[in-house]
PDB file of C-alpha atoms and ligand atoms in Angstrom:
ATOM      1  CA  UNK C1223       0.000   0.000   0.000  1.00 71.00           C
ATOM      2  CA  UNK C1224       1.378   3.246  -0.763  1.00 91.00           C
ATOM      3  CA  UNK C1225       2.023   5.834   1.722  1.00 97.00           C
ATOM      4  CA  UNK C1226       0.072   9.483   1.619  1.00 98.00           C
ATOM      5  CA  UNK C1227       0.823  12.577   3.513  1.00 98.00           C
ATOM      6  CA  UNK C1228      -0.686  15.598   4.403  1.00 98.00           C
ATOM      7  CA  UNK C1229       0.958  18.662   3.230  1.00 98.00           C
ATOM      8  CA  UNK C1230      -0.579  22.390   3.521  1.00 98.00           C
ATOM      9  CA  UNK C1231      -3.799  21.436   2.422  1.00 98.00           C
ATOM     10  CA  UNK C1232      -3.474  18.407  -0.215  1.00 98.00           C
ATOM     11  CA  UNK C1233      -2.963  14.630   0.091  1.00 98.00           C
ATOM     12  CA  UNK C1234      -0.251  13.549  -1.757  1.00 98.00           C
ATOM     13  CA  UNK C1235       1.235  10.441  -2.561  1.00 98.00           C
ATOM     14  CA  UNK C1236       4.293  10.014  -0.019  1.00 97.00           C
ATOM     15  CA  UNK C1237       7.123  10.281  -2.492  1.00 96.00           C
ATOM     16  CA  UNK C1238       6.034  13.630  -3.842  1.00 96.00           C
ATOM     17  CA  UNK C1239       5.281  14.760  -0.831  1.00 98.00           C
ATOM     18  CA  UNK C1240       7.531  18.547  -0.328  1.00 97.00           C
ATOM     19  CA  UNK C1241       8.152  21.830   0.786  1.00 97.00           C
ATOM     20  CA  UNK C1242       9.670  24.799  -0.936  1.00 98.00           C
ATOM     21  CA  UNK C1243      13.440  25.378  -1.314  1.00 98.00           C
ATOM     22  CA  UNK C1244      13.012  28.590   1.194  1.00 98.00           C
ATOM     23  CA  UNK C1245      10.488  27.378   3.952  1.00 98.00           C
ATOM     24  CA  UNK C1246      11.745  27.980   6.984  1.00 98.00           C
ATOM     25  CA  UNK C1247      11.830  24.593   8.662  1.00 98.00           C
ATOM     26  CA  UNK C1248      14.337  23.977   5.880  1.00 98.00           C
ATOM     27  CA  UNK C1249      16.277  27.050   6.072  1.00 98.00           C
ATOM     28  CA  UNK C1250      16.360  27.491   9.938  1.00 98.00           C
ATOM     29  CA  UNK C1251      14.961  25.217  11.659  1.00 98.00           C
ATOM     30  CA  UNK C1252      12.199  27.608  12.017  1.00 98.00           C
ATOM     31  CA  UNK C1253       9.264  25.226  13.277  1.00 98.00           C
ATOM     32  CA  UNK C1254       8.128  22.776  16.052  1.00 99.00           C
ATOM     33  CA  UNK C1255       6.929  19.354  15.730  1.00 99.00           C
ATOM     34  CA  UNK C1256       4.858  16.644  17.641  1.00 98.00           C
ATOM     35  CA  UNK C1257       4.888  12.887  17.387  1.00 98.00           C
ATOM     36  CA  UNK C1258       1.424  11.095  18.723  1.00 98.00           C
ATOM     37  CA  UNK C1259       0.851   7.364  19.096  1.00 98.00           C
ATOM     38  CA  UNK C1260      -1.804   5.350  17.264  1.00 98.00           C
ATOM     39  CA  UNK C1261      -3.000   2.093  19.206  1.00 97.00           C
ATOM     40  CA  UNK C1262      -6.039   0.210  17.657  1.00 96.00           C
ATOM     41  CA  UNK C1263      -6.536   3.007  15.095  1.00 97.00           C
ATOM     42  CA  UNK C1264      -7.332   5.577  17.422  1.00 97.00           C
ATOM     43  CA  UNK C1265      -4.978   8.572  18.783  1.00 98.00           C
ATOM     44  CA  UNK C1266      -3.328   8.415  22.040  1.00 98.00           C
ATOM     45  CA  UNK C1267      -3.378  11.437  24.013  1.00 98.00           C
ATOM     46  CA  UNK C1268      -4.395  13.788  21.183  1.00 98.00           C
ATOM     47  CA  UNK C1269      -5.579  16.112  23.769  1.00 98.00           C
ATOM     48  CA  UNK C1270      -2.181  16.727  25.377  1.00 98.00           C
ATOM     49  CA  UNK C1271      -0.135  16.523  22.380  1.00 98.00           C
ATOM     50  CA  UNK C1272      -2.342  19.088  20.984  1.00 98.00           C
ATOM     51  CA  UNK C1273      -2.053  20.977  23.787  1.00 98.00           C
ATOM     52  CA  UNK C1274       2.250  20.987  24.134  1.00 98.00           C
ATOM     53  CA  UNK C1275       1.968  21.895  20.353  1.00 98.00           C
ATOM     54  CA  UNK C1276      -0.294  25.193  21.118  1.00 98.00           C
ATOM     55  CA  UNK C1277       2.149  25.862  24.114  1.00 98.00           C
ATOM     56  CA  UNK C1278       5.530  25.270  21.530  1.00 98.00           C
ATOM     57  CA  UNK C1279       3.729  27.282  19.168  1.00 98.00           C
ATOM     58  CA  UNK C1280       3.098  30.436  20.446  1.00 98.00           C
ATOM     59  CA  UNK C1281       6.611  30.323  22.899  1.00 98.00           C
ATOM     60  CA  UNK C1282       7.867  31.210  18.971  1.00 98.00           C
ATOM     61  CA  UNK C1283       4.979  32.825  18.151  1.00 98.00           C
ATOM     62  CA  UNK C1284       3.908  31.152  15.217  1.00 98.00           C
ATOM     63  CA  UNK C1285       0.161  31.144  14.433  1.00 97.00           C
ATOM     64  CA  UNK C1286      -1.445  27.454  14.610  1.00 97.00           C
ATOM     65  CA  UNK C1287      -2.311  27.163  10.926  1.00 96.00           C
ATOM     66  CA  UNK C1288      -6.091  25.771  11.070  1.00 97.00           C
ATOM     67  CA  UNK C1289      -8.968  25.138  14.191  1.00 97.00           C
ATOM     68  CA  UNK C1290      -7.368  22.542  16.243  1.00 97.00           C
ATOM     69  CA  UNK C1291     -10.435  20.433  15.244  1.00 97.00           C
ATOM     70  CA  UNK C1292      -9.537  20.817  11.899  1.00 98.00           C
ATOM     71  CA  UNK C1293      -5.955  19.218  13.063  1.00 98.00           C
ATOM     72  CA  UNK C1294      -7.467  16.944  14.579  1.00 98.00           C
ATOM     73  CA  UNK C1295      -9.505  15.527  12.169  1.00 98.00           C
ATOM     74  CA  UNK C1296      -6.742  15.604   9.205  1.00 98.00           C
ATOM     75  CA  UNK C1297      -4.499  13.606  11.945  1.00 98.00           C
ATOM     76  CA  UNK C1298      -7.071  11.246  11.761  1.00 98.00           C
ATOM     77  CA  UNK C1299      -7.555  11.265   8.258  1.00 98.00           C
ATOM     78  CA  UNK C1300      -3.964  11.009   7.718  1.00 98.00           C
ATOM     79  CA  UNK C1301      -4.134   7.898   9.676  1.00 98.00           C
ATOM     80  CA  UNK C1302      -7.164   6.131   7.858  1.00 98.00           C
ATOM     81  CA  UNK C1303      -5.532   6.908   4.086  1.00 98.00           C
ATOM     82  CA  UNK C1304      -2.406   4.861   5.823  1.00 98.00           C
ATOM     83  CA  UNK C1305      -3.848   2.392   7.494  1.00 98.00           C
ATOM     84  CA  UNK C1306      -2.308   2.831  10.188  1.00 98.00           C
ATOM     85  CA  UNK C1307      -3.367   0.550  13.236  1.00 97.00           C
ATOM     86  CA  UNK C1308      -0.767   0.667  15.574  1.00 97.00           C
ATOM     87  CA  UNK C1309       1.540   3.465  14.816  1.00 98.00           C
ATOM     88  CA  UNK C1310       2.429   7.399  14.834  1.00 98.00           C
ATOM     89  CA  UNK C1311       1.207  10.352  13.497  1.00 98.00           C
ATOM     90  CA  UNK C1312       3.813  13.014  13.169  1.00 98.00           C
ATOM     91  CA  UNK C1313       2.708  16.408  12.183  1.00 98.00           C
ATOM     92  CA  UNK C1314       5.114  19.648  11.901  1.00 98.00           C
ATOM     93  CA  UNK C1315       3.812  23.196  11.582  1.00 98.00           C
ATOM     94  CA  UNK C1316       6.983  25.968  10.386  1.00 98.00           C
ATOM     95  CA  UNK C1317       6.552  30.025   9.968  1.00 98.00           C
ATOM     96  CA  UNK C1318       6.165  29.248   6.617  1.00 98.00           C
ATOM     97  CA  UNK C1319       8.104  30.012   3.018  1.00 98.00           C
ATOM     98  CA  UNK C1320       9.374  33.328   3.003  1.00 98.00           C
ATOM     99  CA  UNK C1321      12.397  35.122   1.171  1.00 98.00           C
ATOM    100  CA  UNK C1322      15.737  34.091   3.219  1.00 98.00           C
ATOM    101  CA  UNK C1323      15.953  36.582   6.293  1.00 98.00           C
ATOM    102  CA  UNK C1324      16.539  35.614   9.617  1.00 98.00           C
ATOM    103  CA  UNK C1325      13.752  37.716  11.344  1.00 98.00           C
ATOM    104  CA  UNK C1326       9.959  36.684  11.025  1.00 98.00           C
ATOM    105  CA  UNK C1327       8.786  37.063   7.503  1.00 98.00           C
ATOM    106  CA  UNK C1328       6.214  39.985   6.572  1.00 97.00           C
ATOM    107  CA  UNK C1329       3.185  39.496   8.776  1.00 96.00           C
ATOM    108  CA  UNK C1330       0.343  36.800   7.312  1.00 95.00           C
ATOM    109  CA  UNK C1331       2.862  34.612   5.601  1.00 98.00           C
ATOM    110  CA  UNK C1332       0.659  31.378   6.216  1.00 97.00           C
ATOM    111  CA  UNK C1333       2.375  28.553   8.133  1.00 98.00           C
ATOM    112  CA  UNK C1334       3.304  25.211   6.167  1.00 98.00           C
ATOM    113  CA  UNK C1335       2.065  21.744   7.978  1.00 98.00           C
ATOM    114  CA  UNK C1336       3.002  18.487   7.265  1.00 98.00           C
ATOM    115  CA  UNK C1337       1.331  15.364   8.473  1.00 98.00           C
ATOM    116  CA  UNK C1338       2.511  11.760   8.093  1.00 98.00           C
ATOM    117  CA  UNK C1339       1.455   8.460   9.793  1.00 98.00           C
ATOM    118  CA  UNK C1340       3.091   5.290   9.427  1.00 98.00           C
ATOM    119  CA  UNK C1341       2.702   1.856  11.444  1.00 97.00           C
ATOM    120  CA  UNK C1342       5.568   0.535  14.433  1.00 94.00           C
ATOM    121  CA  UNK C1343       7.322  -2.428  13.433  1.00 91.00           C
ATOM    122  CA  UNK C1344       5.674  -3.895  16.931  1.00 88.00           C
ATOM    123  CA  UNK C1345       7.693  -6.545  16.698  1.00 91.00           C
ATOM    124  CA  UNK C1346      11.194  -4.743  17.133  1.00 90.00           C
ATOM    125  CA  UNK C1347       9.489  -2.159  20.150  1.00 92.00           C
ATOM    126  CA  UNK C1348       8.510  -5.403  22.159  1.00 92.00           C
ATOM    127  CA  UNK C1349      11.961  -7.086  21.768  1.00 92.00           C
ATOM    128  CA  UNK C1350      13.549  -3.717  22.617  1.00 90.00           C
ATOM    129  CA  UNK C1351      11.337  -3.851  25.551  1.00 95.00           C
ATOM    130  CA  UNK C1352      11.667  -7.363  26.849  1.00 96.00           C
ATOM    131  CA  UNK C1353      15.921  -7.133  26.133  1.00 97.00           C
ATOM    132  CA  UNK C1354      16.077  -4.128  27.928  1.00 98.00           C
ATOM    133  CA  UNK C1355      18.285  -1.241  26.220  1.00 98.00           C
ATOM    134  CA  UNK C1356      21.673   0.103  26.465  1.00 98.00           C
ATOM    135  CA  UNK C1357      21.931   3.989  26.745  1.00 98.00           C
ATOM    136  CA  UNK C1358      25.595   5.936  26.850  1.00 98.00           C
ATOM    137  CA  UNK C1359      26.159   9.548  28.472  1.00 98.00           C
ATOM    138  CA  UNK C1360      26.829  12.992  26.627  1.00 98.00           C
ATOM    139  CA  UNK C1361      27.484  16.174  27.690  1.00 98.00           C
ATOM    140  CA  UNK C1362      24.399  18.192  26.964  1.00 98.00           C
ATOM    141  CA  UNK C1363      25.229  20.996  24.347  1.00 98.00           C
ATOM    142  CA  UNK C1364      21.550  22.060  23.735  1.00 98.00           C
ATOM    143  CA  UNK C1365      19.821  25.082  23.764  1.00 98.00           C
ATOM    144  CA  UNK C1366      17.880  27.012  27.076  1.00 97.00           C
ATOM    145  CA  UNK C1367      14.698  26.239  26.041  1.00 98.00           C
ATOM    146  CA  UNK C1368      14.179  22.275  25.230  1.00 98.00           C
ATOM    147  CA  UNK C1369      11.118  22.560  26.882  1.00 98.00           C
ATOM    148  CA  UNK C1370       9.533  23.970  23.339  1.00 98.00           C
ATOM    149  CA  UNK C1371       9.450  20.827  20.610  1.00 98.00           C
ATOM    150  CA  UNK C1372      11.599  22.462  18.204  1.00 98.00           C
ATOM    151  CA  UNK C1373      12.241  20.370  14.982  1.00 98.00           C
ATOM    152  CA  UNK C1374      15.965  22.167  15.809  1.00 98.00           C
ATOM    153  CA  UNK C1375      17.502  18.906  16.601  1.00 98.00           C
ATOM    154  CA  UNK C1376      20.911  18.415  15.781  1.00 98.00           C
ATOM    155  CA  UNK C1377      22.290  18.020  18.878  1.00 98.00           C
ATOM    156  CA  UNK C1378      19.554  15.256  19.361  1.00 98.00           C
ATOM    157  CA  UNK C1379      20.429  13.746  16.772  1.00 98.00           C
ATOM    158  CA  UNK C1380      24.821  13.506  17.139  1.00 98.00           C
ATOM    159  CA  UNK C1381      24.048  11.649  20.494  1.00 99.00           C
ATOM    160  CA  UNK C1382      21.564   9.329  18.613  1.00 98.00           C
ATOM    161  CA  UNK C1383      24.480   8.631  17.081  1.00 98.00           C
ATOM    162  CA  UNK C1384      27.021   8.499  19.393  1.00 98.00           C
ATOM    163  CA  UNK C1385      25.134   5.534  21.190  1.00 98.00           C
ATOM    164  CA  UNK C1386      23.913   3.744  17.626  1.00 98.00           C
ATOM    165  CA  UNK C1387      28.191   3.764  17.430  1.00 98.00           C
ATOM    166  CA  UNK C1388      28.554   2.620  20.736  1.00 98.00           C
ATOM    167  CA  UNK C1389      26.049  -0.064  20.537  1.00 98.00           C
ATOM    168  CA  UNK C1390      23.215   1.802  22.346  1.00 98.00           C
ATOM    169  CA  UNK C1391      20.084   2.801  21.527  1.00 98.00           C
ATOM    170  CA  UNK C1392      19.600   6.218  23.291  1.00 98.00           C
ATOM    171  CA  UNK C1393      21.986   8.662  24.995  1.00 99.00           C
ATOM    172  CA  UNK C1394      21.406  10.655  27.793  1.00 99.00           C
ATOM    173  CA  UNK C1395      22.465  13.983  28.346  1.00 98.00           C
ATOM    174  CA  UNK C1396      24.238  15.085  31.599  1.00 98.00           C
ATOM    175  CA  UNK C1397      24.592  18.569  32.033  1.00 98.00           C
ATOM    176  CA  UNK C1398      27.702  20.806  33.208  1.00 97.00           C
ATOM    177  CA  UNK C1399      26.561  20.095  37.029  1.00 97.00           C
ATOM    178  CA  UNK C1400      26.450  16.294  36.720  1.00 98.00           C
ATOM    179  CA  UNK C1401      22.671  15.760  36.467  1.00 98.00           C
ATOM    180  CA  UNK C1402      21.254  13.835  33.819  1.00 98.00           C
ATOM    181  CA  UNK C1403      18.186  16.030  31.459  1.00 98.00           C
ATOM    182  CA  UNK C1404      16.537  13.471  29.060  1.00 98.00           C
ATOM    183  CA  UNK C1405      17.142  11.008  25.942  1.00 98.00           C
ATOM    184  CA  UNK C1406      18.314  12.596  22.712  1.00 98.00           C
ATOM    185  CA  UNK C1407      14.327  11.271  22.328  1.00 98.00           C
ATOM    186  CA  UNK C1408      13.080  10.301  25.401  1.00 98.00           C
ATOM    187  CA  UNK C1409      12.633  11.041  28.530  1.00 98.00           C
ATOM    188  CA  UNK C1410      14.501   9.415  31.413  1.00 98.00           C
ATOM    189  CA  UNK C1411      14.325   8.272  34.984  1.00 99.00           C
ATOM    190  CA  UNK C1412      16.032   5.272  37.587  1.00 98.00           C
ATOM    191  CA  UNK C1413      14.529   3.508  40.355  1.00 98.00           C
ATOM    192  CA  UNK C1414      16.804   3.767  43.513  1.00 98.00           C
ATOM    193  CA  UNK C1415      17.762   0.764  45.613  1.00 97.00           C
ATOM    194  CA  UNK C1416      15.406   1.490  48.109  1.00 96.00           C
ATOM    195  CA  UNK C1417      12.294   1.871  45.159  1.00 97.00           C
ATOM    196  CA  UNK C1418      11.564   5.618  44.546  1.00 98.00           C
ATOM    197  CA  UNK C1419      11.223   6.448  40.833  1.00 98.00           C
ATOM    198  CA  UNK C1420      13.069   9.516  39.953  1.00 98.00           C
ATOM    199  CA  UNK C1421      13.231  11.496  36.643  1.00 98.00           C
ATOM    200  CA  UNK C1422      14.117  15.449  36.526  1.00 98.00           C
ATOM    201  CA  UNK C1423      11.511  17.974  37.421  1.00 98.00           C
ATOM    202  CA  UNK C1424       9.834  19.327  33.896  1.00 97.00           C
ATOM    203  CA  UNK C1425      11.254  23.185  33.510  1.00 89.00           C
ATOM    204  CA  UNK C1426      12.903  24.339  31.129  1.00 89.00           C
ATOM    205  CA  UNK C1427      15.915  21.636  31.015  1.00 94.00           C
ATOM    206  CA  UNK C1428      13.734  19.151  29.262  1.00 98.00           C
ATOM    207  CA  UNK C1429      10.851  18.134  27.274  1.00 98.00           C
ATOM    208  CA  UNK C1430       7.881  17.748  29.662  1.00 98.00           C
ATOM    209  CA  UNK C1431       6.855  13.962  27.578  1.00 98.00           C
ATOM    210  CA  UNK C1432       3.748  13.039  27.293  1.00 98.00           C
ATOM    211  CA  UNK C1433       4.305  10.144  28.470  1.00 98.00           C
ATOM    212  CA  UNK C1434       6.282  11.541  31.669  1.00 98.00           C
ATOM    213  CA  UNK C1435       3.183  12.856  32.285  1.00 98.00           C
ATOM    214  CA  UNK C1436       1.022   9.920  32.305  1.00 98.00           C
ATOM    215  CA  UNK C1437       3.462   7.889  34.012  1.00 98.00           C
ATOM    216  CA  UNK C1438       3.134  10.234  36.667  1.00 98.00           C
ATOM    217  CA  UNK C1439      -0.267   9.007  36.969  1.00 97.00           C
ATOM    218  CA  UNK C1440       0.387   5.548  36.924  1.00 97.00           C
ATOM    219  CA  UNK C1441       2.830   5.997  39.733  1.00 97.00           C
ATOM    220  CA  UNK C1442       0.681   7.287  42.175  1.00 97.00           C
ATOM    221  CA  UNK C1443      -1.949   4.619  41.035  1.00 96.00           C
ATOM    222  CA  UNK C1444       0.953   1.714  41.839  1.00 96.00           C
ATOM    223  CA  UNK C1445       1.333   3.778  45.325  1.00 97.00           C
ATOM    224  CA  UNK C1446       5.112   4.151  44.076  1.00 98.00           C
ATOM    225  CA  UNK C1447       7.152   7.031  45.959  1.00 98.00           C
ATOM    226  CA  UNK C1448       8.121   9.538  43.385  1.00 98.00           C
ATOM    227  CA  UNK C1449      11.033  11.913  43.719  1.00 98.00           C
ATOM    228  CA  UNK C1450      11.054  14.698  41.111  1.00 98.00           C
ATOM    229  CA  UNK C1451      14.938  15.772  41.520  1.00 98.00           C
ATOM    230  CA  UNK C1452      18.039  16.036  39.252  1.00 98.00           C
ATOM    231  CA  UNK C1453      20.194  12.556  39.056  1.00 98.00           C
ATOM    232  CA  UNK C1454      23.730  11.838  38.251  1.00 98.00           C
ATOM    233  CA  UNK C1455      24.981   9.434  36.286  1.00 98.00           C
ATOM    234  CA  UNK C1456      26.222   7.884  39.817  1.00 98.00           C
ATOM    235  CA  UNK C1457      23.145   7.356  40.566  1.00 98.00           C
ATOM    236  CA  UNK C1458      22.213   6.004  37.507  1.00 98.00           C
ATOM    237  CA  UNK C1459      25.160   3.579  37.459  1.00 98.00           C
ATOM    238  CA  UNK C1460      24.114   2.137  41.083  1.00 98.00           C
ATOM    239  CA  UNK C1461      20.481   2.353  40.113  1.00 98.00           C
ATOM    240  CA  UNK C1462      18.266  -0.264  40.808  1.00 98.00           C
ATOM    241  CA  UNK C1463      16.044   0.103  37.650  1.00 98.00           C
ATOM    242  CA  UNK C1464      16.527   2.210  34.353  1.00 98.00           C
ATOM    243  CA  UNK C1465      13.803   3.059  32.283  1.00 98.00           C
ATOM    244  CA  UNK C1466      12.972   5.944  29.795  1.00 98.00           C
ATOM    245  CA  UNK C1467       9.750   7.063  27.782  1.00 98.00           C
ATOM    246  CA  UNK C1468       8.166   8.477  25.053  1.00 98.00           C
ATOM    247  CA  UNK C1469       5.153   8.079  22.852  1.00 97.00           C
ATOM    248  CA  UNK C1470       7.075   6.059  20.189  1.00 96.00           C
ATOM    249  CA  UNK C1471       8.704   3.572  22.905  1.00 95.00           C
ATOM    250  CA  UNK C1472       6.366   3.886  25.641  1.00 96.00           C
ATOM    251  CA  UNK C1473       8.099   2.585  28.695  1.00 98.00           C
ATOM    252  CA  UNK C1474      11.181   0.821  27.716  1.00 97.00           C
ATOM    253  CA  UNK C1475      13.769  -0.466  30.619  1.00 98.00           C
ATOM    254  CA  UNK C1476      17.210   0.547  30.310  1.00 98.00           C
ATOM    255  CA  UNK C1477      19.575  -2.803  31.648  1.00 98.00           C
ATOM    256  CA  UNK C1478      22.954  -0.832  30.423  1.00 98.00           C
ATOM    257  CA  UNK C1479      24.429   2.534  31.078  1.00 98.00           C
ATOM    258  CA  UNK C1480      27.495   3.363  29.999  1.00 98.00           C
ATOM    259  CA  UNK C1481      28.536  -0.239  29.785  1.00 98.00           C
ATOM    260  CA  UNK C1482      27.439  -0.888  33.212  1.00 98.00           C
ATOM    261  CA  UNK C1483      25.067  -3.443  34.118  1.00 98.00           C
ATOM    262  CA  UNK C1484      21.934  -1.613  35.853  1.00 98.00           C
ATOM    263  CA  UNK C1485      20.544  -3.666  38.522  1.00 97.00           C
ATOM    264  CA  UNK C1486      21.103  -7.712  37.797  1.00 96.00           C
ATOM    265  CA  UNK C1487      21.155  -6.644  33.845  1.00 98.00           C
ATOM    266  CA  UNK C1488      17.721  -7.629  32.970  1.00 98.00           C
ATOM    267  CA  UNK C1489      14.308  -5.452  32.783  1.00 98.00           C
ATOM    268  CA  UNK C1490      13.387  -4.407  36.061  1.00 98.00           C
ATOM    269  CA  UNK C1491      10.067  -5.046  37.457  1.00 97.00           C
ATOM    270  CA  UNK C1492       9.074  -1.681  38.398  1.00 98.00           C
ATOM    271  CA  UNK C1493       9.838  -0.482  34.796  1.00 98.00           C
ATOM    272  CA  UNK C1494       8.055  -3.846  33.222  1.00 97.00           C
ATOM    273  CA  UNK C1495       4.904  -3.238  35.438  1.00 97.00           C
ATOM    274  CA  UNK C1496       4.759   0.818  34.384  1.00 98.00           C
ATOM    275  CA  UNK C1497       4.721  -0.459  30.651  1.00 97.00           C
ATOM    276  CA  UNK C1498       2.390  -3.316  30.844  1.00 97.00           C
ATOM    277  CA  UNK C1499      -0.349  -0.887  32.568  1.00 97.00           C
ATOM    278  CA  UNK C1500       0.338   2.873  30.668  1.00 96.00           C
ATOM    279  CA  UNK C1501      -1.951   2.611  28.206  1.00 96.00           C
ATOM    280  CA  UNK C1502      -4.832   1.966  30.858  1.00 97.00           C
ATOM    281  CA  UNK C1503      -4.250   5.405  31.523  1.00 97.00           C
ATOM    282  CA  UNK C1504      -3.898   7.152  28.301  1.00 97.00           C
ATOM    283  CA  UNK C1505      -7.067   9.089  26.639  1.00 96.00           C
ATOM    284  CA  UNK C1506      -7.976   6.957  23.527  1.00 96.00           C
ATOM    285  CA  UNK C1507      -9.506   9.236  20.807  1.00 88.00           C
TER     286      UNK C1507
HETATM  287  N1  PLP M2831      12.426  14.263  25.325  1.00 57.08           N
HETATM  288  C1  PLP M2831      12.752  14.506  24.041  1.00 57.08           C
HETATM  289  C2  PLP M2831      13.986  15.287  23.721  1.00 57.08           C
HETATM  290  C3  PLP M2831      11.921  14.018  23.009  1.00 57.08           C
HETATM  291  O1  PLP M2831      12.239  14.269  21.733  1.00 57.08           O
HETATM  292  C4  PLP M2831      10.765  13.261  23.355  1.00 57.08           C
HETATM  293  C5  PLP M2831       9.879  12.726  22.319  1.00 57.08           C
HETATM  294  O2  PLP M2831      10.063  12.923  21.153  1.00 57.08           O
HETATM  295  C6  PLP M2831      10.497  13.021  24.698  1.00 57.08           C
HETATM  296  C7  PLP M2831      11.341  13.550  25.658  1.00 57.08           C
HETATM  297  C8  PLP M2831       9.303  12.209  25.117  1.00 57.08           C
HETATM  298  O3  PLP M2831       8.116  12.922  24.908  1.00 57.08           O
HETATM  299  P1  PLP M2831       6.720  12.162  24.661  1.00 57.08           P
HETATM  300  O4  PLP M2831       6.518  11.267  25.833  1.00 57.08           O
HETATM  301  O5  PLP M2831       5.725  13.260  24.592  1.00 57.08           O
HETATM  302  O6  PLP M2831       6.871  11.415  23.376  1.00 57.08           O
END
């Protein structure tokens, strides 16, 4: 079946799906993005996701280019033309095409959207899951404001490679005090030896995931003691669990850091048990 996306107004087949030479996503990075799960054909926490993409939005001031309804209901759309069952939707609004300048272009330049869905190789996620991941440290070189989903992500993705090179699948950032932030893609947390979860406090040194979010949830619902604090990579190294998140890998346990063995090396229990029962707390739309 062949793939369609959405792009400022039209359908198109996937491979002739584009932009313009000079819109500004190309030429500076000039946009923000947000990835959504699909379980069962329906969205997972549209409402949210919606919601951090208003917030990224207007932190850069760029006008949300239809009714959120309307997005909502291409999203969807996007999803039926590709079948997509269990999946993502990943949509990306920029200021639109202007002449090359780096201030805002003239005022009513219309923003460009794109919207593409495609299905998870399930298969891969759940081995991923039930292996347990490695992740490797690097020293966080990204801007103040992570907090806004910027599609600016080189830095994101050099440390996606550095741990694909070092036989890892995500790196974690540690910042010039120590502390860990996030995933070049995720968000991350440990489970101490005594069994409080802990994952960085959502300001402005990370993304504030989705997924966080609902964990958060599912936490108290477990009765599980949650510390929202900083953590070093000492920590992390003597940790009893590892896990990080996001709405493409859910909850996925971390077993190696840095080439150390977290906990006895396998998935821990506290990470397996947060996975099996997220979705009972997502919004299904
Ligand atoms: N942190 C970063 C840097 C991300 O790129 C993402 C997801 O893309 C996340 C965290 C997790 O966010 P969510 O749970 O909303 O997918």
């Amino acid at each position: 079946m062949s793939r369609i996306a959405y792009v400022n107004g039209r359908y198109v087949p996937h491979g002739e799906a584009s932009v313009h030479v000079e819109d500004r996503g190309y030429q500076f990075a000039d946009g923000v993005y947000e990835v959504c799960e699909v379980r069962g054909g329906h969205l997972v926490d549209a409402r949210r996701h919606l919601d951090r993409l208003e917030r990224s939005l207007s932190e850069l001031r760029i006008a949300m280019p239809m009714e959120r309804r309307a997005l909502e209901l291409v999203m969807r759309e996007t999803v039926a033309q590709n079948r997509v069952r269990d999946g993502i939707v990943y949509l990306q609004i920029t200021r639109g095409v202007a002449r090359r300048d780096h201030a805002f272009p003239p005022a009513g330049t219309q923003p460009s959207i794109v919207i593409t869905a495609r299905n998870h190789d399930l298969g891969k996620l759940e081995q991923g899951a039930s292996d347990g991941i490695a992740v490797v440290s690097v020293p966080e070189n990204r801007w103040a404001r992570v907090d806004i989903k910027s599609v600016g992500l080189l830095p994101n993705v050099l440390a996606k490679q550095a741990a694909r090179e070092a036989g890892a699948k995500e790196a974690w950032f540690v910042d010039a005090n120590g502390f860990v932030t996030e995933g070049s893609s995720t968000n991350a947390w440990i489970v101490t030896r005594d069994g409080a979860v802990v994952t960085r406090p959502a300001d402005f040194g990370i993304l504030r995931g989705i997924t966080r979010t609902v964990l958060l949830e599912v936490l108290a619902d477990h009765g599980l003691k949650l510390e929202e604090r900083p953590f070093t990579m000492e920590e992390a190294y003597a940790a009893r669990e590892a896990f990080i998140t996001s709405a493409t890998q859910f909850v996925t346990p971390v077993v190696r850091v840095d080439g150390k063995p977290i906990g006895n090396g396998a998935p821990g229990l506290i990470a397996s048990a947060l996975r099996r029962d997220y979705h009972d707390h997502a919004e299904f739309a």
